[in-house]
Coordinates of C-alpha atoms in Angstrom, one line a residue:
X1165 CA 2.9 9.2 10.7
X1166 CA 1.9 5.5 11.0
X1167 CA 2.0 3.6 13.3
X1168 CA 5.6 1.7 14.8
X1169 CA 5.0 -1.8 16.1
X1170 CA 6.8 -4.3 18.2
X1171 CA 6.0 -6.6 20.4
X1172 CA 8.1 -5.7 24.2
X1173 CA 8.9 -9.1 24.4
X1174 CA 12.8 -11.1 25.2
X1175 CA 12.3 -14.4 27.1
X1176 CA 15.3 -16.5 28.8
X1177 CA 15.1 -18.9 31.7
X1178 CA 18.2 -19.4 33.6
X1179 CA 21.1 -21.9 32.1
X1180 CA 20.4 -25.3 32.7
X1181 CA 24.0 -26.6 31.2
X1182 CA 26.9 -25.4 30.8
X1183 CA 26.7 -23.1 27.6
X1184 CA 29.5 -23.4 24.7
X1185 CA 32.7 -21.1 25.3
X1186 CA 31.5 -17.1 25.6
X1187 CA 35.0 -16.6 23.8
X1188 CA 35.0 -18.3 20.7
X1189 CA 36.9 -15.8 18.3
X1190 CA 34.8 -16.9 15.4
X1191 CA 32.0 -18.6 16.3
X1192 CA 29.1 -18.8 13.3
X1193 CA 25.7 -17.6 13.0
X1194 CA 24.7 -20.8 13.9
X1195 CA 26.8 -21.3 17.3
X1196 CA 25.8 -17.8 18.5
X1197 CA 22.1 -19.1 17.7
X1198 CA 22.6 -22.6 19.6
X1199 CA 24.1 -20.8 22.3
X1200 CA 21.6 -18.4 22.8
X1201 CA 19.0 -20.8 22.6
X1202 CA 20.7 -22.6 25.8
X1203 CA 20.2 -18.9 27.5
X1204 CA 16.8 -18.5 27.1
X1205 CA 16.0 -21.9 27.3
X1206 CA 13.5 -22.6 24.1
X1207 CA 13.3 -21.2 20.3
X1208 CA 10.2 -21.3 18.2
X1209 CA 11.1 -24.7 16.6
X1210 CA 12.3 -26.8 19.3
X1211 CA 8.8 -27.6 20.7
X1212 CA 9.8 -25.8 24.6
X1213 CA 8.1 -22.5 23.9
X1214 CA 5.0 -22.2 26.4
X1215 CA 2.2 -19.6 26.1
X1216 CA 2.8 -16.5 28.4
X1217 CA 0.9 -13.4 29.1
X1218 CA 3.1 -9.9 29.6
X1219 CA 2.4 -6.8 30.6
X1220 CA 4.1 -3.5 30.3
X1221 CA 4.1 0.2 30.6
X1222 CA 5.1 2.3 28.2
X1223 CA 6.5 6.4 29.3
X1224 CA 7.1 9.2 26.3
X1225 CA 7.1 13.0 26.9
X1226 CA 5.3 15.5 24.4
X1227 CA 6.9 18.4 23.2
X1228 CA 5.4 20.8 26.1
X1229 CA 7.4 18.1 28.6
X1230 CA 4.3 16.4 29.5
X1231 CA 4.8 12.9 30.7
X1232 CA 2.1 10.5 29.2
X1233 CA 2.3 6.5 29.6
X1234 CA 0.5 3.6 28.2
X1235 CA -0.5 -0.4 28.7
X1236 CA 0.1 -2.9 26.9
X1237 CA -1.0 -7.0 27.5
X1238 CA 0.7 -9.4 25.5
X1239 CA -0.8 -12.8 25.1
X1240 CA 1.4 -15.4 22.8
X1241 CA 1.5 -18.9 22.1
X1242 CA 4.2 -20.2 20.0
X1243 CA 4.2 -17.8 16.6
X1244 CA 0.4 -16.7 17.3
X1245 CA 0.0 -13.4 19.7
X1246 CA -2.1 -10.5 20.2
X1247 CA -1.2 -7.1 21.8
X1248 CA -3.6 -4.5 23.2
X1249 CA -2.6 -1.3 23.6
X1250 CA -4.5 1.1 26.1
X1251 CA -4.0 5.0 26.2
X1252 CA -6.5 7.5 27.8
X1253 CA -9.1 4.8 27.8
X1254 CA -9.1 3.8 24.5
X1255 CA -7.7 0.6 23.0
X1256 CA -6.0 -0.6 19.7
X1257 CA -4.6 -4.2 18.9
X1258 CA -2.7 -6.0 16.8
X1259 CA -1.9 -9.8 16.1
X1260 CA -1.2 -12.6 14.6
X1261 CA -3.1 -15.3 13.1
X1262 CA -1.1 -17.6 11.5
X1263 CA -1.2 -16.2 8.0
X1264 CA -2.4 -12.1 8.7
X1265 CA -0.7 -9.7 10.7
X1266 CA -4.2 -8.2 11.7
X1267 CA -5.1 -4.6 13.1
X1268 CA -8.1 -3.6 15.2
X1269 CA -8.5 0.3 15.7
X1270 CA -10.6 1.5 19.0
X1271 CA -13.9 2.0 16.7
X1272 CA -13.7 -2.3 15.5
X1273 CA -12.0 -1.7 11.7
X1274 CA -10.5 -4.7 11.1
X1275 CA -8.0 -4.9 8.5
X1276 CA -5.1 -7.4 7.6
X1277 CA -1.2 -5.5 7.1
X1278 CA -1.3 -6.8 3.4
X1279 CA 0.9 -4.1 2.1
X1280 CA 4.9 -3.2 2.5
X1281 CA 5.2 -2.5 6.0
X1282 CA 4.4 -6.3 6.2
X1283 CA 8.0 -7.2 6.2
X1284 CA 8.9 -5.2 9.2
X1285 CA 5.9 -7.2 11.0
X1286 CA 7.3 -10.2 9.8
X1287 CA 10.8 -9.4 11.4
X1288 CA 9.7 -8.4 14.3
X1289 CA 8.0 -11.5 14.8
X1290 CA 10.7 -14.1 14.1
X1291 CA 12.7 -11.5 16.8
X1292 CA 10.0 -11.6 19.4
X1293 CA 9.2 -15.1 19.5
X1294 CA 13.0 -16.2 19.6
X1295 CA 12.6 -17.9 15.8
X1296 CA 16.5 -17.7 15.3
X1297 CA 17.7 -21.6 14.2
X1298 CA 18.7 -23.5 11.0
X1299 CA 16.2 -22.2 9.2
X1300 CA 17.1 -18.3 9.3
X1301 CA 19.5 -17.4 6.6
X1302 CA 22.4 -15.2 8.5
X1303 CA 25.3 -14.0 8.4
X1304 CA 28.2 -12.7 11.0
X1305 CA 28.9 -8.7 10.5
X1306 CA 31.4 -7.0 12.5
X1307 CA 30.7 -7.0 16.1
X1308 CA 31.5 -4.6 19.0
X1309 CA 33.7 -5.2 21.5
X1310 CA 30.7 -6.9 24.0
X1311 CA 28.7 -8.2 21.1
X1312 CA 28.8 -10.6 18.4
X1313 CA 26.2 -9.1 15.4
X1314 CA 24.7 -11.4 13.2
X1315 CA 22.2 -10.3 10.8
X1316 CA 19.5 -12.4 9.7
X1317 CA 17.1 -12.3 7.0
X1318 CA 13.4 -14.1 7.3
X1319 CA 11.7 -14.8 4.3
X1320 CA 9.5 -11.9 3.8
X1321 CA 10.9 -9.7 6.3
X1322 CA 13.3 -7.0 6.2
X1323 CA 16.8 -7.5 7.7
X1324 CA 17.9 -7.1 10.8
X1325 CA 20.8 -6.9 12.8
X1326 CA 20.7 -8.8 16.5
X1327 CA 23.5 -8.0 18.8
X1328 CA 24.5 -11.4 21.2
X1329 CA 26.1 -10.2 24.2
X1330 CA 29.6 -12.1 24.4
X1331 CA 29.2 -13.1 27.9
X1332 CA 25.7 -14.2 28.5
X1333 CA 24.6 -14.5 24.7
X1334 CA 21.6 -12.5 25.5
X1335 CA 20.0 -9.7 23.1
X1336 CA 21.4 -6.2 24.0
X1337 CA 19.7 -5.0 20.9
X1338 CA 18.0 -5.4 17.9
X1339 CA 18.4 -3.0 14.3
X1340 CA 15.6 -3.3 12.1
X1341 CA 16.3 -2.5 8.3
X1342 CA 20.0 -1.2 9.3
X1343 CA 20.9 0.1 5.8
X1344 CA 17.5 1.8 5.3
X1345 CA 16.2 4.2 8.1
X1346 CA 16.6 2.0 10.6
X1347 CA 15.2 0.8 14.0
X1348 CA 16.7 0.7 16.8
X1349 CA 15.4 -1.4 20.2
X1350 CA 17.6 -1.8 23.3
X1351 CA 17.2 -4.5 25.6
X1352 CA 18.2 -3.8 29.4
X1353 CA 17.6 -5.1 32.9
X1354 CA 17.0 -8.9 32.7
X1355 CA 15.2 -9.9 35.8
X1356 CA 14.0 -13.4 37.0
X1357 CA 10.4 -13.6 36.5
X1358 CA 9.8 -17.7 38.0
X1359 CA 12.0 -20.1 35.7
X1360 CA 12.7 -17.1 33.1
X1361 CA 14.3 -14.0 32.9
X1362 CA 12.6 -11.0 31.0
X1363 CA 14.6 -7.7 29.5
X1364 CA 12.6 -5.6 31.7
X1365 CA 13.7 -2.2 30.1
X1366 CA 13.0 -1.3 26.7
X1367 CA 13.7 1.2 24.4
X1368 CA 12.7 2.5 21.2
X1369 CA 13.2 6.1 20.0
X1370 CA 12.1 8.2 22.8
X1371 CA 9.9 5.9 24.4
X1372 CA 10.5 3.5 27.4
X1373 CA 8.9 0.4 28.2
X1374 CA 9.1 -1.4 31.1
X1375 CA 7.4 -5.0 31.7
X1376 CA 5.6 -5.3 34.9
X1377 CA 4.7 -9.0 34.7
X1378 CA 4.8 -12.2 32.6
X1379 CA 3.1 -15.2 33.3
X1380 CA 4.8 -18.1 32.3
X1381 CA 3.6 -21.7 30.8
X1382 CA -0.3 -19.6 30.8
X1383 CA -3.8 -20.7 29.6
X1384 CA -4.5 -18.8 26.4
X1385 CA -6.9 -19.6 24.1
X1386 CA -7.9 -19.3 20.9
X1387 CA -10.2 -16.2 21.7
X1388 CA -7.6 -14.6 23.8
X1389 CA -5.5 -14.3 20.2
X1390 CA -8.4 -13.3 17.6
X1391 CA -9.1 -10.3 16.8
X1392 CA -11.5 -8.3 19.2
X1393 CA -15.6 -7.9 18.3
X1394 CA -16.5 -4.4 19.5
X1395 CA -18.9 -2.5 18.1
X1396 CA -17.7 1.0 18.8
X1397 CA -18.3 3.5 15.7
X1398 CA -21.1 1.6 14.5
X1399 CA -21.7 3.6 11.1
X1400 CA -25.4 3.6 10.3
X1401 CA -26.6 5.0 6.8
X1402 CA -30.3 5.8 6.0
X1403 CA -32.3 3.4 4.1
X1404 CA -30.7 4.1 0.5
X1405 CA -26.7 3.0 1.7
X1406 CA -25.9 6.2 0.3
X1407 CA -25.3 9.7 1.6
X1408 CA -23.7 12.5 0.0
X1409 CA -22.3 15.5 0.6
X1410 CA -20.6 19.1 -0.6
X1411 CA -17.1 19.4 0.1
X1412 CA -14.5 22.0 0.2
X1413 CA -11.6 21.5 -2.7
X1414 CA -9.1 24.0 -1.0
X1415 CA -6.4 22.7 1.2
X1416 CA -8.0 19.3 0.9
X1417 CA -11.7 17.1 0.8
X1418 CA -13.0 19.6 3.9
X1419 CA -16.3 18.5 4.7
X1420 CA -19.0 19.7 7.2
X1421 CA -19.4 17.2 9.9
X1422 CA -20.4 17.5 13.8
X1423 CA -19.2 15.6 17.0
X1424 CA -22.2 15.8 19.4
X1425 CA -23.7 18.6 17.2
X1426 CA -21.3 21.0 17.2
X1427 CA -20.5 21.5 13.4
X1428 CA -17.5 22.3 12.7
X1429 CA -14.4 21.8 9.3
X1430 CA -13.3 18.0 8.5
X1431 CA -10.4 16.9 6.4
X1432 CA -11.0 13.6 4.4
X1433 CA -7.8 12.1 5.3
X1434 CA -6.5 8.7 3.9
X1435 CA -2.7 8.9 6.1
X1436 CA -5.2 8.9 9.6
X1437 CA -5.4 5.6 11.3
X1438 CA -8.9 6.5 12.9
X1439 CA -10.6 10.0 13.7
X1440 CA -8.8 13.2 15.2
X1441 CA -10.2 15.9 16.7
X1442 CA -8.7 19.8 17.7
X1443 CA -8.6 20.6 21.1
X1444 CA -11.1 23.5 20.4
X1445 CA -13.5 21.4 19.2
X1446 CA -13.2 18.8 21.6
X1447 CA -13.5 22.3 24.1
X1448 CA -16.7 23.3 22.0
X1449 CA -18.2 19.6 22.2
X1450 CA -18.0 19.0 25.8
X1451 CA -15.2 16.2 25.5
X1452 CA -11.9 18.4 27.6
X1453 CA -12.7 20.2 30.3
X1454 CA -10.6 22.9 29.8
X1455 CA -7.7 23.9 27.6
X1456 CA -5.5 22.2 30.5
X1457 CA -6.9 18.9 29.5
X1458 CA -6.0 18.9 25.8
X1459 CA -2.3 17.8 25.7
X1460 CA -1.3 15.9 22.7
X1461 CA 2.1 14.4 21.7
X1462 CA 4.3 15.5 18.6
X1463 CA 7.0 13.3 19.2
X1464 CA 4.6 9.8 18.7
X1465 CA 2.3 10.4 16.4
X1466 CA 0.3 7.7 17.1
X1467 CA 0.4 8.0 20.9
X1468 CA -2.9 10.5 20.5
X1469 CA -5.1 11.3 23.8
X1470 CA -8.3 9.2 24.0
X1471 CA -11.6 11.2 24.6
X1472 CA -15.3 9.9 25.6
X1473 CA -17.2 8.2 22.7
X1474 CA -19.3 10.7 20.7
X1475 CA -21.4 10.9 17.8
X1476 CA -20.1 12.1 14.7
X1477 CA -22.4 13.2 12.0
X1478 CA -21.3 13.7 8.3
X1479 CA -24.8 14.5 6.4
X1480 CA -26.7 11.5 6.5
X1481 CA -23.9 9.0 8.0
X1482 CA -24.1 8.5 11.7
X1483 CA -21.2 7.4 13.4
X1484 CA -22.7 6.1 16.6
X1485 CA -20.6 5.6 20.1
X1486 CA -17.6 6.5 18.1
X1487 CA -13.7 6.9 19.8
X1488 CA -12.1 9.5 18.8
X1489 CA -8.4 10.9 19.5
X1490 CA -7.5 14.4 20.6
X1491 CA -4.5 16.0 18.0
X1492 CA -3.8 18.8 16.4
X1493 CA -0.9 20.2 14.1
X1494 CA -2.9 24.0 13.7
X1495 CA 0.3 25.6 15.2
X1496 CA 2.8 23.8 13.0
X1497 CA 1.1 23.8 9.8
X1498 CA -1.1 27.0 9.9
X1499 CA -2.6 26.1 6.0
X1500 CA -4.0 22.9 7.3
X1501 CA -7.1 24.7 10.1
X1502 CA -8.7 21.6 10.2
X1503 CA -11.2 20.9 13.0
X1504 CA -10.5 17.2 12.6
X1505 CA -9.2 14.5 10.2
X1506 CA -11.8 11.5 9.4
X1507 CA -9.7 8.3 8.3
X1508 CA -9.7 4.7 8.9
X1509 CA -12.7 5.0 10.7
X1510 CA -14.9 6.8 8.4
X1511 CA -13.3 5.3 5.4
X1512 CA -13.0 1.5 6.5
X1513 CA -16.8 1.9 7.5
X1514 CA -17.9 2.7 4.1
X1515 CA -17.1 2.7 0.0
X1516 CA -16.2 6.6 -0.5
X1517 CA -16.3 8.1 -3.6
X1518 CA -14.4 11.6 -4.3
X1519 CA -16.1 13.8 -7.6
X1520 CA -13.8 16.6 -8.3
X1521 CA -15.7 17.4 -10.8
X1522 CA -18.6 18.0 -8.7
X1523 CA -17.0 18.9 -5.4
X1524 CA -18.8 16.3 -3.9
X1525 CA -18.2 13.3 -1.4
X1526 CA -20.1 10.3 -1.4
X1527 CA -20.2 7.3 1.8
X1528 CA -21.7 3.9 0.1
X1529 CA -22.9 1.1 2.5
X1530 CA -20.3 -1.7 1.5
X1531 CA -23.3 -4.3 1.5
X1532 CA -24.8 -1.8 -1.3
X1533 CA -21.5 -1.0 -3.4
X1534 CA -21.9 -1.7 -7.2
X1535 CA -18.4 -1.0 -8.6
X1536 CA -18.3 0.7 -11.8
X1537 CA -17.3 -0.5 -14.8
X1538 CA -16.4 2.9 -16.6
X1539 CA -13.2 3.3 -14.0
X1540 CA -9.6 2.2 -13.8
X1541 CA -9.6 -0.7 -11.0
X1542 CA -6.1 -0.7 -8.7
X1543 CA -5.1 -2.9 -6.0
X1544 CA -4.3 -0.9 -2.7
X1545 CA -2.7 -2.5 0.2
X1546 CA -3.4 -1.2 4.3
X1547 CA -0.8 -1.3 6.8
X1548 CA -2.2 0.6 9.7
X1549 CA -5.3 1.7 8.1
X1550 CA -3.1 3.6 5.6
X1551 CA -3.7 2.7 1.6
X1552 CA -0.4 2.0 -0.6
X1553 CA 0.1 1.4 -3.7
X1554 CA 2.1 1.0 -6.7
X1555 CA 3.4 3.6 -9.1
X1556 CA 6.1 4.7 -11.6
X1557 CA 8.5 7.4 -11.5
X1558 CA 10.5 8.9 -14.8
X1559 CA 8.5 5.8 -17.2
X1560 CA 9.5 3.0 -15.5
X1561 CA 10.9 3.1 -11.9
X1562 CA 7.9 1.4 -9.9
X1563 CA 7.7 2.9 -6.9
X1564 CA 5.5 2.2 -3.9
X1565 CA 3.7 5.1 -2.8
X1566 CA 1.5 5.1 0.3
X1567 CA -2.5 7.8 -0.9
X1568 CA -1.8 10.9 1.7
X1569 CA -4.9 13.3 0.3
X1570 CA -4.5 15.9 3.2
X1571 CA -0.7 16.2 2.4
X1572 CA -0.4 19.1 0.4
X1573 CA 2.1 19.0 -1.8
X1574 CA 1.7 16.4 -5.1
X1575 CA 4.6 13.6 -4.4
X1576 CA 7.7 13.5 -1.4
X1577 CA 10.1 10.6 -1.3
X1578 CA 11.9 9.7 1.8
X1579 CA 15.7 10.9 1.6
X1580 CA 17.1 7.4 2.0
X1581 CA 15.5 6.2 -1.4
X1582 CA 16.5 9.1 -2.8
X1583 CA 20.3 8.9 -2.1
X1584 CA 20.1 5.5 -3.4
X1585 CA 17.5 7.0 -6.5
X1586 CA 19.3 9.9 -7.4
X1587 CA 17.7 10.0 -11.0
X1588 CA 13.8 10.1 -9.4
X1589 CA 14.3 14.3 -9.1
X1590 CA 16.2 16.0 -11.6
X1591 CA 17.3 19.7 -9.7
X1592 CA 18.3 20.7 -6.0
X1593 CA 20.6 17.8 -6.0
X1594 CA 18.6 15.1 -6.4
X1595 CA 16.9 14.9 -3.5
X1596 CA 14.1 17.4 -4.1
X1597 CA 13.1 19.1 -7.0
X1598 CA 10.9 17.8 -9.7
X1599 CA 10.2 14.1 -11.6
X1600 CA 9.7 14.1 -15.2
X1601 CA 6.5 12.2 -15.2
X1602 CA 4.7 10.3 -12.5
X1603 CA 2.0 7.2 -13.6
X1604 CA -0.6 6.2 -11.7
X1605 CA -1.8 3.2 -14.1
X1606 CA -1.6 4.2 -17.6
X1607 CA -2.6 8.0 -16.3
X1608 CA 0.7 10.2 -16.3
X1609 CA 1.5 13.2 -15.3
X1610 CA 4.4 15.7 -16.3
X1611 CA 6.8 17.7 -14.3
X1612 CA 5.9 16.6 -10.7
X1613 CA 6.8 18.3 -7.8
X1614 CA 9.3 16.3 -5.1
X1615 CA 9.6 17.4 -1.6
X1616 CA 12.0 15.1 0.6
X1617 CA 11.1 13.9 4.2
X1618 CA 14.1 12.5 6.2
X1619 CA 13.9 10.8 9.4
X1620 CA 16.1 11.2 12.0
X1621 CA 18.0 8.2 13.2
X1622 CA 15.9 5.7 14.4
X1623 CA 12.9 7.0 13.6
X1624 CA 11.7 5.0 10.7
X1625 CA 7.7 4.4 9.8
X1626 CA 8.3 1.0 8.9
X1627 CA 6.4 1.5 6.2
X1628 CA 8.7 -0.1 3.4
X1629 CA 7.2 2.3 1.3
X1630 CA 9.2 4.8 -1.0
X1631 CA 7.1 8.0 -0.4
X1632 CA 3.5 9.7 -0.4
X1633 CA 1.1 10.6 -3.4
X1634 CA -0.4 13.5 -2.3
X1635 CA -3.5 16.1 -3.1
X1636 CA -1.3 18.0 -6.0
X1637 CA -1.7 14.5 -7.8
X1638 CA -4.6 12.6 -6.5
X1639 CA -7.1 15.4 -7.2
X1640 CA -6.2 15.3 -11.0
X1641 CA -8.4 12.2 -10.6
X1642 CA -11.8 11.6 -9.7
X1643 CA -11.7 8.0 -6.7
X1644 CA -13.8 5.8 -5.5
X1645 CA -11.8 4.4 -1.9
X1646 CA -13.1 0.4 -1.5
X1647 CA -11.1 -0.2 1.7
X1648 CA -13.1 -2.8 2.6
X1649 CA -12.4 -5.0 -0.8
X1650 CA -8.9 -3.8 -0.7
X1651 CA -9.1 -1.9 -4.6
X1652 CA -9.3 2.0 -5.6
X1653 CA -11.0 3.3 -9.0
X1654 CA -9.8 6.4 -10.3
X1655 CA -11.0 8.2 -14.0
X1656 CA -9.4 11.6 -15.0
X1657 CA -11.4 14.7 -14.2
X1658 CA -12.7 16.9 -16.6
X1659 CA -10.1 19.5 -16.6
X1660 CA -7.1 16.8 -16.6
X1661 CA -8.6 14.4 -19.4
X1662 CA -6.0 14.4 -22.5

């Protein structure tokens, strides 16, 4: 459901002394960090790092068995680093800056991962950029018979456990978040790439990456690490900043929209990082070929088949030269017939107002947005283009709940924090059921419906959020969505005011 991100990265140069004793019985976090840092040769704080570019393929089947593969180009210097990814033709990036983990869809929204999958970037980075010294708080955990584990917690990031090989003090693998729904990454096939040796095999979930080349001590600049400046998607409004539009309040915000003039049904959907389209309208609009051509994965989410820019119309909003991604969930989820879902990119492009009242959608120019004064203000965070924010559950649990308005159920929890949260649903266990009240600011609601999602092992969003808000709560309330200030207004409608 969002997106999973880390960088296919494990650096070490051949020994150049002769390392401490592989043996130790009981060596410390410390002496398994020193003595890895003599196997790769460098850790972010000793000054030896050098900037490198990597590249790598990434392989994943769908769940027809179709083989699809991607690109990625990794350019880093020191803690700084930018990744493109490239599938179909179309390409997403992420970085970082310093200060921002940053994320550029294929259509140029540009947000900053403010929210709490932050933490899990945050990790991922101290992991990938060999940051493991003095300064990382650890701790020695029971080990395996080939590895010493030794879990470490950055500041701001989520814990993880690192497995040492004994022998060669290498990484075999790494564990994000290993008491929540945990990550796992395996690290195999170290190969000599000049004066360092890469993990050339990498594996997360069902995917496997393999890094074709990495150039060592390279020139990157400062432009090769900000964020890119295309214009794809360009949203053009007409003179006023303002369009709006009739939409249709069953089984979601439907609205009428066309990709290269073909009209067709649109779901307003907050948990899509940019736009998807059906493979029979991408059939109808010219984009596939045939029904051949329209192969989409299940499995990865967010590995979604590129298509040729088009132009999407939704009244008076023009989204010109705009990349879109073919998907579709018609056959799993038959009350959801949606021709597409219009997200990130329709949403981070423009202030959007939702009437319930009025059944009617409205896209504000950002430059022209007035925010009203008559309206609850709250503070959303985006991680991947998808808006959290903070709620409580039962009076006074806070819990942090990421806006899914095409999800159509009113509130679902993942199973882990309900475990560990047994009093959030009060029937079927605790781990489904219903919540005595949920509060969205000082608006609550009674008797709210819990459905439980649980991932399988491994298969974490990394969202270090504790569930979804979805349509069976958010259209109680009429919103204004200002992704691009970072804020949401909501005011009860009509029929739910007290």
């Amino acid at each position: 459901m969002s997106f999973q991100r880390a960088v296919f990265l494990c650096l070490a140069v051949f020994v150049l002394g002769v390392p401490a004793p592989a043996h130790a019985d009981n060596p410390t976090p410390l002496t398994i960090f020193h003595n890895h840092t003599n196997a790769v040769g460098y850790s972010l704080s000793d000054g030896r790092a050098k900037p490198f570019v990597l590249t790598s393929t990434t392989i994943w089947r769908d769940y027809k068995d179709g083989q699809h593969s991607s690109n990625t180009i990794l350019r880093q210097a020191g803690s700084y680093f930018r990744e493109d990814f490239t599938y179909s033709g179309s390409t997403d990036s992420f970085g970082f800056d310093g200060s921002a983990f940053w994320t550029s869809s294929d259509n140029g929204v540009l947000e900053a991962d403010t929210g709490y999958g932050r933490p899990f970037d945050v990790t991922w980075a101290v992991v990938n950029a060999e940051g493991f010294d003095s300064g990382l708080p650890a701790e020695l955990r029971t080990g395996s018979q080939s590895a010493y584990v030794v879990r470490i917690h950055p500041a701001g990031g989520v814990p993880a456990d690192i497995y040492f090989d004994r022998t060669t003090w290498l990484i075999d693998q790494v564990i994000l978040d290993p008491d929540g729904d945990s990550v796992r990454e395996e690290y195999a096939d170290y190969k000599a790439f000049g004066p360092i040796q890469v993990a050339t095999t990498r594996r997360i979930n069902d995917s496997t990456t393999t890094v074709n080349s990495v150039s060592w001590d390279a020139t990157v600049s400062a432009a090769d690490l900000s964020a890119p400046t295309a214009k794809s998607g360009e949203a053009v409004f007409p003179d006023s900043g303002v369009v709006s539009v009739p939409f249709d309040p069953h089984d979601g915000v439907i609205v009428d929209a066309t990709i290269n003039g073909v009209p067709g049904k649109f779901v307003i959907d907050t948990f899509t990082p940019g736009i998807l389209i059906d493979p029979v309208m991408a059939q109808h609009a010219n984009l596939v070929k045939s029904a051949d051509d329209a192969r989409f994965a299940f499995t990865n989410a967010s590995y979604l088949s590129g298509l040729p820019p088009a132009t999407i119309k939704i009244g008076g909003l023009t989204l010109q030269n705009c990349n879109i991604r073919l998907f579709s969930n018609n056959f799993d989820f038959h009350q959801q017939p949606y021709d597409g879902y219009l997200g990130l990119d329709v949403l981070g492009k423009a202030v959007t107002s939702i009437d319930f009242d009025a059944n009617r959608i409205t896209f504000t120019d950002p430059a022209k947005f007035i925010a009203p004064t008559d309206k609850l203000m709250l503070p959303i965070a985006l991680d991947g283009g998808i808006p959290q924010i903070i709620a409580f559950a039962n009076g006074s649990k806070k819990v942090y709940m990421q806006l899914g308005l095409a999800f159509q159920e009113t509130t679902y929890f993942w199973q882990k924090f309900l475990e560990s949260n047994p009093d959030i649903a009060y029937s079927a266990g605790g781990f489904s059921g219903y919540m005595h009240s949920f509060k969205l600011g000082p608006y609550e609601q009674n008797t709210v419906r819990v459905q439980s999602i649980r991932f399988p092992p491994g298969f974490s969003d990394e969202t270090g959020a504790n569930g979804i808000v979805g349509y069976g709560v958010l259209d109680a309330f009429n919103l204004i969505l200002d992704y691009p200030n970072s804020k949401i207004y909501i005011s009860p409608t009509k029929r739910s005011a007290p």
